[in-house]
């Protein structure tokens, strides 16, 4: 038996299908038994749960052969480290395998950890199956692409990169291995929202993005018929009424987008996806209408900057004029655009922050329903040069213990990286702007602020917004705090926030 673990990454009420480990489990050879332990379920005790299952299987014909954990940078790493360490202490001979984005980007600290035995980088399905043969003693680990491990002398062996497969070549998500109803939650889209990923990778090469570091600049999309079939079963059997598509680029080609939309219409769901502005501008008005009819409610676009020079240096491949045009077309078609921006240009941080704030105001004028997402630039290991030409690995920790410190968690989540070029006052400027904007125009994602608080905040922010006066909005901050129904949590999907020294009070 294999135990797959999804260490806690979000508040239980925000948990989503544990797609990563579901995907790897589904690809196991027939006859291999496997179970999921999800640390995101309410009252979960993953350590106790895993140990109980190991004890239950011990002495049977099907003992636990490995514990396989998915680990994303950020709070999930903070949960994963003590869990792996404690498991190793209790069961020293039980192989512990890590996979997912953290180890794919930062293999060294993972391989330095004595409580992690094997690391799978990039796509995991085939690598993990081959690793099982290594554990059986029938395969040399050095021949397994995508596998990394510590050699007998302690040196690190990084296997060759594995050429990955597209979704159509992989098994369907094994929904029978989880209680689907536990993962359908209210969001702004619907009462029973689910998630789905219909493509893998991304063909672009933005110099700040972690996706291409893990998957390279390549994207494979699933056939629309298969996507619709999987979603239809979630709608039919579990009453799912809306879906967030996790694809990095859900809309790439017009013919593909049209076929998908046509197949989604009968499902009667509302949906959210990510798409590039240039891809959206390639669509005809008829296709925009079709997407709207199929339930597209909000589209997330990485706008990144209000300066064409920065967009060029990021290798984004889009322009500010295109972003404005998308805002206008989305308005014409009644679809909410959600624009995310990366603040903190390494060369001209102050100037570029002002450029982008001014640009956000322009977008808000063009499309008042536009939603804003802000990130602070955190250099991420790249294949072909980083935005700002900084060394993304310089100074990063070599141990998992250091990575789990609040400073490094704030770095990984792109919320508060302590980078030398981002002065605290510049960061505060962005945060104050965001507070004024979101007070004046409450976000549809905001289910935490009571209605009266939104109305009062909007009224109080009116003059500030009109005068572009964002400096220290103490009163708006207090209103936010008073009107908060649940503790603040900036992420739309939510995750555990570890206070950083800079933000802790
Ligand atoms: C779902 C998701 C989340 C969820 C839950 C993640 C979880 N593990 O439970 C939530 C909402 C919590 C989340 C939060 C964050 N996320 Co996130 N997230 C995603 C998203 C949209 C989809 C991931 C997914 O499930 N894909 C489907 C599965 C099938 O694919 P997969 O995860 O890649 O898994 C495959 C391989 O990685 C590997 N694998 C994965 N786990 C394992 C385990 C084993 C044992 C093995 C063998 C293999 C293996 O095999 C799998 C199958 O091929 C991706 C974007 C994307 N489309 O990839 C971003 C993404 C991974 N997130 C990202 C980031 C940055 C974050 C945040 C740090 C952002 C933030 N500021 O909030 C936070 C913090 C994370 C945390 N809480 O710890 C980045 C990572 C890039 C980077 N530079 O690190 C991504 C790529 C988004 C982006 N474009 O920037 N995220
Ligand atoms: S930012 Fe978006 S478009 Fe650019 S490489 Fe990353 S996923 Fe692709």
Coordinates of C-alpha atoms and ligand atoms in Angstrom, one line a residue:
X1 CA 0.0 0.0 0.0
X2 CA 1.1 3.6 -0.7
X3 CA -0.1 6.4 1.5
X4 CA -0.4 9.8 -0.3
X5 CA -0.4 12.8 2.0
X6 CA -1.6 16.4 1.2
X7 CA -0.1 18.4 4.1
X8 CA -2.2 21.2 5.4
X9 CA -2.0 24.2 3.0
X10 CA -5.3 26.0 3.4
X11 CA -8.0 26.6 6.0
X12 CA -10.4 23.5 6.0
X13 CA -13.2 25.6 4.6
X14 CA -11.1 26.5 1.6
X15 CA -9.8 23.0 0.8
X16 CA -9.9 21.9 -2.8
X17 CA -9.6 18.5 -4.4
X18 CA -6.0 17.3 -3.7
X19 CA -5.4 17.0 -7.4
X20 CA -1.6 16.4 -7.3
X21 CA -1.7 13.2 -5.3
X22 CA -5.0 12.1 -6.9
X23 CA -3.2 12.3 -10.2
X24 CA -0.1 10.3 -9.1
X25 CA -2.3 7.7 -7.3
X26 CA -4.5 7.2 -10.3
X27 CA -1.5 6.2 -12.4
X28 CA -0.3 3.4 -10.1
X29 CA -0.2 -0.1 -11.7
X30 CA -3.3 -2.2 -11.2
X31 CA -3.2 -4.1 -8.0
X32 CA -1.3 -1.4 -6.1
X33 CA -3.4 -0.2 -3.2
X34 CA -3.3 3.4 -2.2
X35 CA -5.0 5.8 0.2
X36 CA -5.2 9.6 0.6
X37 CA -4.6 11.4 3.9
X38 CA -5.6 15.0 3.5
X39 CA -4.3 17.4 6.2
X40 CA -6.8 20.0 4.9
X41 CA -9.9 18.3 6.2
X42 CA -11.4 19.7 9.5
X43 CA -9.8 18.2 12.6
X44 CA -7.2 16.4 10.5
X45 CA -4.3 14.8 12.3
X46 CA -2.1 13.6 9.4
X47 CA 0.7 12.3 11.6
X48 CA -1.7 10.2 13.8
X49 CA -3.6 9.1 10.7
X50 CA -0.6 8.0 8.7
X51 CA 0.9 6.2 11.7
X52 CA -2.5 4.4 12.4
X53 CA -2.6 3.2 8.8
X54 CA 1.0 2.1 8.9
X55 CA 0.3 0.1 12.1
X56 CA -3.0 -1.3 10.6
X57 CA -1.2 -2.6 7.5
X58 CA 1.9 -3.9 9.3
X59 CA 2.1 -7.7 9.3
X60 CA -0.6 -8.0 6.6
X61 CA 0.1 -9.0 3.0
X62 CA -0.1 -5.4 2.0
X63 CA 2.1 -3.3 4.3
X64 CA 2.7 0.4 3.7
X65 CA 5.6 0.6 1.2
X66 CA 6.0 4.4 1.1
X67 CA 4.6 7.7 2.3
X68 CA 4.3 10.1 -0.6
X69 CA 3.8 13.8 0.1
X70 CA 2.9 16.7 -2.1
X71 CA 4.6 19.9 -1.1
X72 CA 3.9 23.4 -2.5
X73 CA 6.1 26.4 -1.6
X74 CA 4.7 28.4 1.3
X75 CA 2.5 27.3 4.2
X76 CA 2.3 23.7 2.9
X77 CA 6.0 23.4 3.3
X78 CA 5.6 24.5 6.9
X79 CA 3.2 21.7 7.6
X80 CA 5.2 19.1 5.6
X81 CA 8.5 19.5 7.3
X82 CA 7.5 18.5 10.9
X83 CA 5.2 15.8 9.5
X84 CA 8.0 14.2 7.5
X85 CA 10.5 14.6 10.4
X86 CA 8.1 13.0 12.9
X87 CA 7.2 10.1 10.5
X88 CA 10.9 9.3 9.9
X89 CA 11.5 9.3 13.7
X90 CA 8.7 6.8 14.3
X91 CA 9.2 4.7 11.2
X92 CA 12.9 5.0 10.2
X93 CA 12.7 2.3 7.5
X94 CA 9.6 3.7 5.8
X95 CA 10.6 5.5 2.6
X96 CA 9.4 9.1 2.5
X97 CA 8.9 10.6 -1.0
X98 CA 8.3 14.3 -1.8
X99 CA 6.9 15.7 -5.0
X100 CA 5.4 19.0 -6.1
X101 CA 6.5 22.5 -6.8
X102 CA 8.8 23.2 -3.8
X103 CA 11.2 20.3 -4.4
X104 CA 11.0 20.8 -8.2
X105 CA 12.2 24.3 -7.8
X106 CA 14.5 23.8 -4.8
X107 CA 15.9 20.3 -4.7
X108 CA 19.0 21.0 -2.6
X109 CA 17.3 21.7 0.8
X110 CA 15.0 18.7 0.2
X111 CA 17.9 16.4 -0.4
X112 CA 19.7 17.8 2.6
X113 CA 16.9 16.7 4.9
X114 CA 17.6 13.3 6.4
X115 CA 13.9 12.6 6.8
X116 CA 13.1 12.8 3.0
X117 CA 14.4 9.8 1.1
X118 CA 13.3 10.5 -2.5
X119 CA 12.3 13.6 -4.4
X120 CA 10.2 13.5 -7.6
X121 CA 10.7 16.6 -9.7
X122 CA 8.2 17.8 -12.3
X123 CA 5.4 15.5 -13.5
X124 CA 5.0 12.7 -11.1
X125 CA 2.9 9.9 -12.5
X126 CA 5.5 7.8 -14.4
X127 CA 8.5 8.7 -12.2
X128 CA 6.6 7.5 -9.1
X129 CA 5.7 4.1 -10.7
X130 CA 9.4 3.7 -11.7
X131 CA 10.4 4.6 -8.1
X132 CA 8.3 1.7 -6.8
X133 CA 10.5 -0.6 -8.8
X134 CA 13.5 1.0 -7.2
X135 CA 12.0 0.4 -3.8
X136 CA 11.5 -3.3 -4.8
X137 CA 15.1 -3.5 -5.7
X138 CA 14.5 -4.2 -9.4
X139 CA 15.5 -0.8 -10.8
X140 CA 18.6 1.4 -10.5
X141 CA 17.5 4.8 -9.3
X142 CA 20.0 6.5 -11.5
X143 CA 18.1 5.4 -14.5
X144 CA 14.8 7.0 -13.4
X145 CA 14.2 10.4 -15.1
X146 CA 12.7 12.9 -12.7
X147 CA 14.0 11.2 -9.6
X148 CA 16.5 12.8 -7.2
X149 CA 18.1 11.3 -4.1
X150 CA 21.1 11.2 -1.7
X151 CA 23.8 8.8 -2.7
X152 CA 25.5 6.6 -0.1
X153 CA 28.2 9.2 0.3
X154 CA 25.6 11.9 0.9
X155 CA 26.1 13.6 -2.5
X156 CA 22.9 14.6 -4.3
X157 CA 21.9 12.8 -7.5
X158 CA 19.6 14.7 -9.7
X159 CA 18.0 12.5 -12.4
X160 CA 17.6 13.6 -15.9
X161 CA 14.6 15.7 -16.7
X162 CA 11.5 13.7 -17.6
X163 CA 9.7 14.5 -20.8
X164 CA 6.2 14.9 -19.6
X165 CA 2.9 13.7 -21.0
X166 CA -0.3 15.7 -21.8
X167 CA -3.5 15.2 -19.9
X168 CA -5.1 13.0 -22.6
X169 CA -2.4 10.4 -22.0
X170 CA -3.0 10.2 -18.3
X171 CA -5.8 8.6 -16.2
X172 CA -8.9 10.5 -15.3
X173 CA -9.1 12.1 -11.8
X174 CA -10.0 9.3 -9.3
X175 CA -12.9 11.1 -7.6
X176 CA -13.9 7.8 -5.9
X177 CA -10.8 8.0 -3.7
X178 CA -12.1 11.2 -1.9
X179 CA -15.5 12.3 -0.5
X180 CA -16.2 14.8 -3.3
X181 CA -18.9 16.6 -1.2
X182 CA -16.2 17.6 1.4
X183 CA -14.5 19.6 -1.3
X184 CA -17.3 21.6 -2.9
X185 CA -17.7 25.0 -1.2
X186 CA -19.4 28.3 -1.7
X187 CA -17.4 30.9 -3.6
X188 CA -18.5 34.0 -5.5
X189 CA -19.2 31.6 -8.4
X190 CA -21.7 29.3 -6.7
X191 CA -22.8 27.3 -3.7
X192 CA -20.9 24.1 -4.6
X193 CA -17.7 25.2 -6.3
X194 CA -15.1 22.7 -7.5
X195 CA -11.8 22.9 -9.2
X196 CA -10.3 21.2 -12.3
X197 CA -7.2 21.4 -14.4
X198 CA -7.5 20.6 -18.1
X199 CA -4.0 21.4 -19.4
X200 CA -0.4 21.1 -18.3
X201 CA 2.4 23.6 -18.6
X202 CA 2.6 26.9 -20.4
X203 CA 4.2 27.8 -23.7
X204 CA 5.4 31.2 -22.7
X205 CA 8.6 32.3 -20.9
X206 CA 7.9 35.1 -18.4
X207 CA 11.1 35.7 -16.4
X208 CA 9.4 35.7 -13.0
X209 CA 7.2 32.6 -13.2
X210 CA 7.7 29.3 -11.5
X211 CA 5.6 27.3 -14.0
X212 CA 8.2 27.2 -16.8
X213 CA 11.0 26.4 -14.3
X214 CA 9.1 23.2 -13.5
X215 CA 7.5 22.3 -16.8
X216 CA 9.5 24.2 -19.4
X217 CA 7.9 26.4 -22.1
X218 CA 5.4 23.9 -23.4
X219 CA 1.7 23.3 -22.9
X220 CA -0.6 20.4 -23.6
X221 CA -4.3 20.8 -23.5
X222 CA -6.9 18.1 -22.9
X223 CA -9.5 17.3 -25.5
X224 CA -12.6 19.4 -24.7
X225 CA -14.8 16.3 -24.8
X226 CA -12.9 14.7 -22.0
X227 CA -12.9 17.9 -19.9
X228 CA -16.7 18.2 -20.3
X229 CA -17.2 14.5 -19.5
X230 CA -15.3 14.7 -16.2
X231 CA -17.1 17.9 -15.2
X232 CA -20.5 16.5 -16.2
X233 CA -20.0 13.6 -13.7
X234 CA -19.2 16.1 -11.0
X235 CA -22.3 18.1 -11.8
X236 CA -24.6 15.0 -12.2
X237 CA -23.3 12.9 -9.3
X238 CA -22.3 15.6 -6.8
X239 CA -24.2 18.7 -7.6
X240 CA -21.2 20.9 -8.5
X241 CA -22.6 24.2 -9.8
X242 CA -19.4 26.1 -10.7
X243 CA -15.7 25.5 -11.2
X244 CA -12.3 27.2 -11.0
X245 CA -10.1 26.0 -13.8
X246 CA -6.5 25.8 -12.4
X247 CA -4.9 25.8 -15.9
X248 CA -2.1 28.3 -16.3
X249 CA -3.7 29.2 -19.7
X250 CA -7.2 27.9 -20.1
X251 CA -7.8 29.8 -23.3
X252 CA -5.1 29.5 -25.9
X253 CA -6.6 28.7 -29.3
X254 CA -10.0 30.0 -30.5
X255 CA -11.2 26.7 -32.0
X256 CA -10.4 24.9 -28.7
X257 CA -12.1 27.6 -26.6
X258 CA -15.2 27.4 -28.8
X259 CA -15.5 23.7 -28.6
X260 CA -15.0 23.8 -24.8
X261 CA -17.6 26.5 -24.4
X262 CA -20.1 24.6 -26.5
X263 CA -19.6 21.5 -24.4
X264 CA -19.9 23.4 -21.2
X265 CA -23.2 25.1 -22.0
X266 CA -25.4 22.0 -21.3
X267 CA -23.8 21.7 -17.8
X268 CA -25.2 25.0 -16.7
X269 CA -22.2 25.9 -14.5
X270 CA -20.4 29.2 -13.9
X271 CA -16.7 29.2 -14.2
X272 CA -13.4 31.1 -13.6
X273 CA -10.2 30.7 -15.6
X274 CA -6.8 32.2 -16.3
X275 CA -5.9 33.5 -19.7
X276 CA -3.4 35.8 -21.3
X277 CA -4.5 39.2 -22.6
X278 CA -3.1 38.5 -26.1
X279 CA -5.0 35.2 -26.3
X280 CA -8.2 36.9 -25.2
X281 CA -7.8 39.6 -27.9
X282 CA -7.4 37.0 -30.6
X283 CA -11.0 35.9 -29.9
X284 CA -13.8 37.2 -32.0
X285 CA -16.8 38.9 -30.3
X286 CA -18.8 35.8 -31.2
X287 CA -16.5 33.7 -29.2
X288 CA -16.6 36.0 -26.2
X289 CA -20.4 35.8 -26.3
X290 CA -20.2 32.0 -26.5
X291 CA -17.8 31.9 -23.5
X292 CA -20.1 34.1 -21.6
X293 CA -23.1 31.9 -22.5
X294 CA -21.1 28.8 -21.3
X295 CA -20.8 30.3 -17.8
X296 CA -17.5 32.2 -18.0
X297 CA -17.9 34.7 -15.1
X298 CA -14.4 35.9 -14.3
X299 CA -11.2 35.7 -16.2
X300 CA -7.8 36.1 -14.4
X301 CA -5.1 37.8 -16.5
X302 CA -1.5 38.3 -15.4
X303 CA -1.3 42.0 -16.3
X304 CA 1.9 42.3 -14.2
X305 CA 2.8 45.9 -14.8
X306 CA 1.6 49.3 -16.0
X307 CA 4.8 49.9 -17.9
X308 CA 5.7 48.5 -21.3
X309 CA 9.3 48.7 -20.5
X310 CA 8.8 46.4 -17.5
X311 CA 6.6 44.0 -19.5
X312 CA 9.4 43.7 -22.0
X313 CA 12.0 43.1 -19.3
X314 CA 9.8 40.4 -17.8
X315 CA 9.5 38.9 -21.3
X316 CA 5.8 38.9 -20.8
X317 CA 5.0 39.4 -24.5
X318 CA 2.0 41.6 -23.9
X319 CA 1.5 45.4 -23.8
X320 CA -0.4 47.8 -21.6
X321 CA -2.6 48.8 -24.6
X322 CA -3.6 45.1 -24.8
X323 CA -4.5 45.0 -21.1
X324 CA -6.7 48.1 -21.5
X325 CA -8.4 46.6 -24.5
X326 CA -9.2 43.4 -22.6
X327 CA -10.7 45.4 -19.8
X328 CA -12.9 47.1 -22.3
X329 CA -14.0 43.9 -24.1
X330 CA -14.6 42.1 -20.9
X331 CA -16.9 45.0 -19.9
X332 CA -18.8 44.8 -23.2
X333 CA -19.4 41.1 -22.7
X334 CA -20.3 41.2 -19.0
X335 CA -17.3 39.2 -17.9
X336 CA -15.3 40.3 -14.8
X337 CA -11.5 40.7 -15.5
X338 CA -9.2 40.0 -12.6
X339 CA -5.8 41.6 -13.2
X340 CA -2.8 40.5 -11.2
X341 CA 0.3 42.7 -10.8
X342 CA 3.8 42.0 -9.7
X343 CA 5.2 45.0 -7.7
X344 CA 8.8 45.6 -6.9
X345 CA 10.9 46.2 -10.1
X346 CA 14.5 45.5 -9.1
X347 CA 15.8 48.5 -11.1
X348 CA 13.3 51.2 -10.6
X349 CA 10.9 50.1 -7.8
X350 CA 9.5 53.5 -6.8
X351 CA 8.9 54.7 -10.4
X352 CA 7.4 51.4 -11.5
X353 CA 5.1 51.2 -8.5
X354 CA 3.7 54.7 -9.4
X355 CA 3.3 53.7 -13.0
X356 CA 1.4 50.6 -12.1
X357 CA -0.9 52.3 -9.6
X358 CA -1.8 54.9 -12.2
X359 CA -2.4 52.2 -14.7
X360 CA -4.7 50.3 -12.3
X361 CA -6.8 53.5 -12.0
X362 CA -7.1 53.6 -15.8
X363 CA -8.3 50.0 -15.8
X364 CA -10.8 50.7 -13.1
X365 CA -12.2 53.6 -15.2
X366 CA -12.3 51.4 -18.3
X367 CA -14.0 48.6 -16.4
X368 CA -15.3 49.4 -13.0
X369 CA -15.9 45.7 -12.2
X370 CA -12.2 44.9 -12.6
X371 CA -10.7 43.0 -9.7
X372 CA -7.1 43.6 -8.5
X373 CA -4.6 41.0 -7.2
X374 CA -1.2 42.2 -6.0
X375 CA 2.1 40.3 -5.6
X376 CA 5.6 41.4 -4.7
X377 CA 8.3 40.2 -7.0
X378 CA 10.2 37.2 -5.6
X379 CA 12.9 35.9 -7.9
X380 CA 12.2 32.3 -8.8
X381 CA 14.8 29.9 -10.3
X382 CA 14.6 30.2 -14.1
X383 CA 15.8 28.4 -17.1
X384 CA 16.6 31.4 -19.2
X385 CA 17.4 34.5 -17.0
X386 CA 15.4 36.2 -14.3
X387 CA 13.4 39.4 -14.5
X388 CA 15.8 42.0 -13.2
X389 CA 18.8 39.8 -13.8
X390 CA 19.0 38.8 -10.2
X391 CA 20.4 35.4 -9.0
X392 CA 17.3 33.7 -7.8
X393 CA 19.1 31.1 -5.7
X394 CA 21.6 33.5 -4.1
X395 CA 21.1 33.5 -0.4
X396 CA 18.2 31.0 -0.5
X397 CA 18.4 28.5 2.4
X398 CA 20.0 25.1 2.1
X399 CA 17.9 23.6 4.8
X400 CA 14.2 23.0 5.1
X401 CA 14.2 24.3 8.6
X402 CA 15.3 27.7 7.4
X403 CA 12.8 27.7 4.5
X404 CA 10.0 27.2 7.1
X405 CA 10.9 30.4 8.9
X406 CA 8.4 33.2 8.6
X407 CA 10.8 35.3 6.5
X408 CA 11.1 32.6 3.9
X409 CA 7.4 31.7 3.9
X410 CA 6.7 35.4 3.2
X411 CA 9.2 35.1 0.3
X412 CA 7.6 32.0 -1.1
X413 CA 4.1 33.3 -1.1
X414 CA 5.2 36.5 -2.9
X415 CA 3.5 38.5 -0.1
X416 CA 6.4 40.0 1.7
X417 CA 9.8 39.0 0.2
X418 CA 12.6 40.8 2.1
X419 CA 14.4 41.8 -1.1
X420 CA 16.9 44.6 -0.9
X421 CA 15.2 46.8 -3.5
X422 CA 11.8 46.8 -2.0
X423 CA 11.8 49.4 0.8
X424 CA 9.2 49.0 3.5
X425 CA 7.7 52.4 2.6
X426 CA 7.2 51.2 -1.0
X427 CA 5.5 48.1 0.0
X428 CA 3.3 50.1 2.4
X429 CA 2.4 52.4 -0.6
X430 CA 1.1 49.4 -2.6
X431 CA -0.8 48.0 0.4
X432 CA -2.4 51.4 1.2
X433 CA -3.4 51.8 -2.4
X434 CA -5.0 48.4 -2.4
X435 CA -6.9 49.1 0.8
X436 CA -8.3 52.4 -0.6
X437 CA -9.3 50.7 -3.8
X438 CA -10.9 47.7 -2.2
X439 CA -12.7 49.9 0.3
X440 CA -14.0 52.1 -2.4
X441 CA -14.9 49.1 -4.6
X442 CA -15.4 46.0 -2.5
X443 CA -14.2 42.8 -4.1
X444 CA -16.7 40.1 -5.1
X445 CA -14.3 37.7 -3.4
X446 CA -14.7 39.5 0.0
X447 CA -17.1 37.3 2.0
X448 CA -15.4 38.3 5.2
X449 CA -16.3 41.9 5.6
X450 CA -19.9 42.5 6.8
X451 CA -22.2 44.4 4.5
X452 CA -22.3 47.5 6.7
X453 CA -18.5 47.6 6.7
X454 CA -18.3 47.5 3.0
X455 CA -20.9 50.3 2.7
X456 CA -19.1 52.4 5.3
X457 CA -15.7 51.7 3.8
X458 CA -16.8 52.6 0.3
X459 CA -18.3 55.9 1.6
X460 CA -15.2 56.8 3.6
X461 CA -12.8 55.9 0.7
X462 CA -14.7 58.0 -1.8
X463 CA -12.7 61.2 -1.4
X464 CA -9.4 59.5 -1.0
X465 CA -9.9 57.6 -4.3
X466 CA -11.1 60.7 -6.1
X467 CA -7.9 62.6 -5.0
X468 CA -5.6 59.7 -5.4
X469 CA -4.7 60.0 -1.7
X470 CA -3.7 56.6 -0.4
X471 CA -1.4 57.7 2.5
X472 CA -1.8 55.7 5.7
X473 CA -5.6 55.0 5.5
X474 CA -5.9 54.3 9.3
X475 CA -9.6 54.8 9.5
X476 CA -10.3 52.4 6.6
X477 CA -8.0 49.9 8.2
X478 CA -10.1 50.1 11.4
X479 CA -13.4 49.8 9.6
X480 CA -12.0 46.7 7.9
X481 CA -11.0 45.2 11.2
X482 CA -14.3 46.0 13.0
X483 CA -16.4 44.7 10.1
X484 CA -14.5 41.5 9.8
X485 CA -16.6 38.4 10.2
X486 CA -13.7 36.0 10.0
X487 CA -9.9 36.6 10.3
X488 CA -8.2 38.4 7.4
X489 CA -7.0 36.1 4.6
X490 CA -5.9 37.9 1.5
X491 CA -5.9 34.9 -0.9
X492 CA -9.1 34.2 -2.9
X493 CA -8.6 30.5 -2.2
X494 CA -7.2 31.1 1.2
X495 CA -4.1 29.6 2.8
X496 CA -2.6 29.6 6.2
X497 CA -0.8 32.8 6.8
X498 CA 2.4 32.7 8.8
X499 CA 3.1 36.2 10.2
X500 CA 6.4 37.6 9.0
X501 CA 8.6 39.7 11.3
X502 CA 7.7 42.6 9.1
X503 CA 4.0 42.2 9.4
X504 CA 3.6 40.6 12.8
X505 CA 2.1 42.9 15.4
Ligands
LIG1 C1 -4.1 24.2 -6.5 C2 -3.0 25.2 -6.3 C3 -2.9 25.7 -5.0 C4 -3.8 25.3 -3.9 C5 -3.5 24.0 -3.2 C6 -2.2 23.3 -3.4 C7 -2.1 22.0 -2.7 N1 -1.0 21.4 -2.8 O1 -3.0 21.6 -1.9 C8 -3.6 26.5 -2.9 C9 -4.8 27.4 -3.2 C10 -3.5 26.3 -1.4 C11 -2.3 27.2 -3.5 C12 -1.7 28.1 -2.8 C13 -0.5 28.7 -3.2 N2 0.1 28.5 -4.4 CO1 -0.5 27.4 -5.7 N3 -1.3 26.5 -7.2 C14 -2.2 25.7 -7.4 C15 -2.4 25.4 -8.9 C16 -3.5 26.4 -9.4 C17 -2.8 24.0 -9.3 C18 -2.0 22.9 -8.7 C19 -2.6 21.6 -9.0 O2 -3.3 21.0 -8.2 N4 -2.4 21.1 -10.3 C20 -2.9 19.8 -10.7 C21 -1.9 18.7 -10.4 C22 -2.3 17.4 -11.0 O3 -0.7 19.1 -10.9 P1 0.6 19.4 -10.0 O4 0.2 20.0 -8.7 O5 1.6 20.1 -10.8 O6 1.1 18.0 -9.6 C23 2.0 17.2 -10.5 C24 3.5 17.4 -10.2 O7 3.8 18.6 -9.5 C25 3.8 16.2 -9.4 N5 3.6 16.1 -7.9 C26 2.9 17.0 -7.2 N6 2.8 16.5 -5.9 C27 3.4 15.3 -5.9 C28 3.6 14.4 -4.9 C29 4.3 13.2 -5.1 C30 4.5 12.2 -4.1 C31 4.8 12.9 -6.5 C32 5.5 11.7 -6.7 C33 4.6 13.9 -7.5 C34 3.9 15.0 -7.2 O8 3.0 15.2 -10.0 C35 1.7 15.7 -10.2 C36 1.0 15.0 -11.3 O9 1.8 15.2 -12.5 C37 -1.0 25.8 -9.4 C38 -1.0 26.3 -10.9 C39 -0.9 25.1 -11.8 N7 -1.9 25.1 -12.7 O10 -0.1 24.3 -11.7 C40 -0.6 26.9 -8.5 C41 0.9 27.0 -8.2 C42 1.5 25.7 -8.0 N8 0.9 27.8 -6.9 C43 1.8 28.6 -6.8 C44 2.0 29.4 -5.7 C45 3.1 30.4 -5.8 C46 1.2 29.4 -4.6 C47 1.2 30.2 -3.4 C48 2.6 30.3 -2.8 C49 0.7 31.6 -3.8 C50 0.2 32.5 -2.8 N9 0.8 33.7 -2.7 O11 -0.8 32.3 -2.2 C51 0.2 29.7 -2.4 C52 0.7 29.1 -1.1 C53 0.8 27.6 -1.1 C54 0.5 27.0 0.3 N10 -0.7 27.2 0.9 O12 1.3 26.3 0.8 C55 2.7 28.6 -8.0 C56 4.0 27.9 -7.8 C57 5.1 28.5 -8.5 C58 6.3 28.9 -7.6 N11 7.0 29.8 -8.0 O13 6.4 28.4 -6.6 C59 1.7 28.0 -9.1 C60 2.5 27.2 -10.2 C61 0.9 29.1 -9.6 C62 1.6 30.1 -10.4 N12 1.4 30.2 -11.7 O14 2.4 30.9 -9.9 N13 -2.0 26.7 -4.7
LIG2 S1 3.2 34.0 -16.0 FE1 1.5 32.9 -17.1 S2 2.0 33.2 -19.3 FE2 3.9 33.7 -18.2 S3 5.1 31.8 -18.1 FE3 3.9 31.9 -16.2 S4 2.0 30.8 -16.6 FE4 2.9 31.2 -18.6

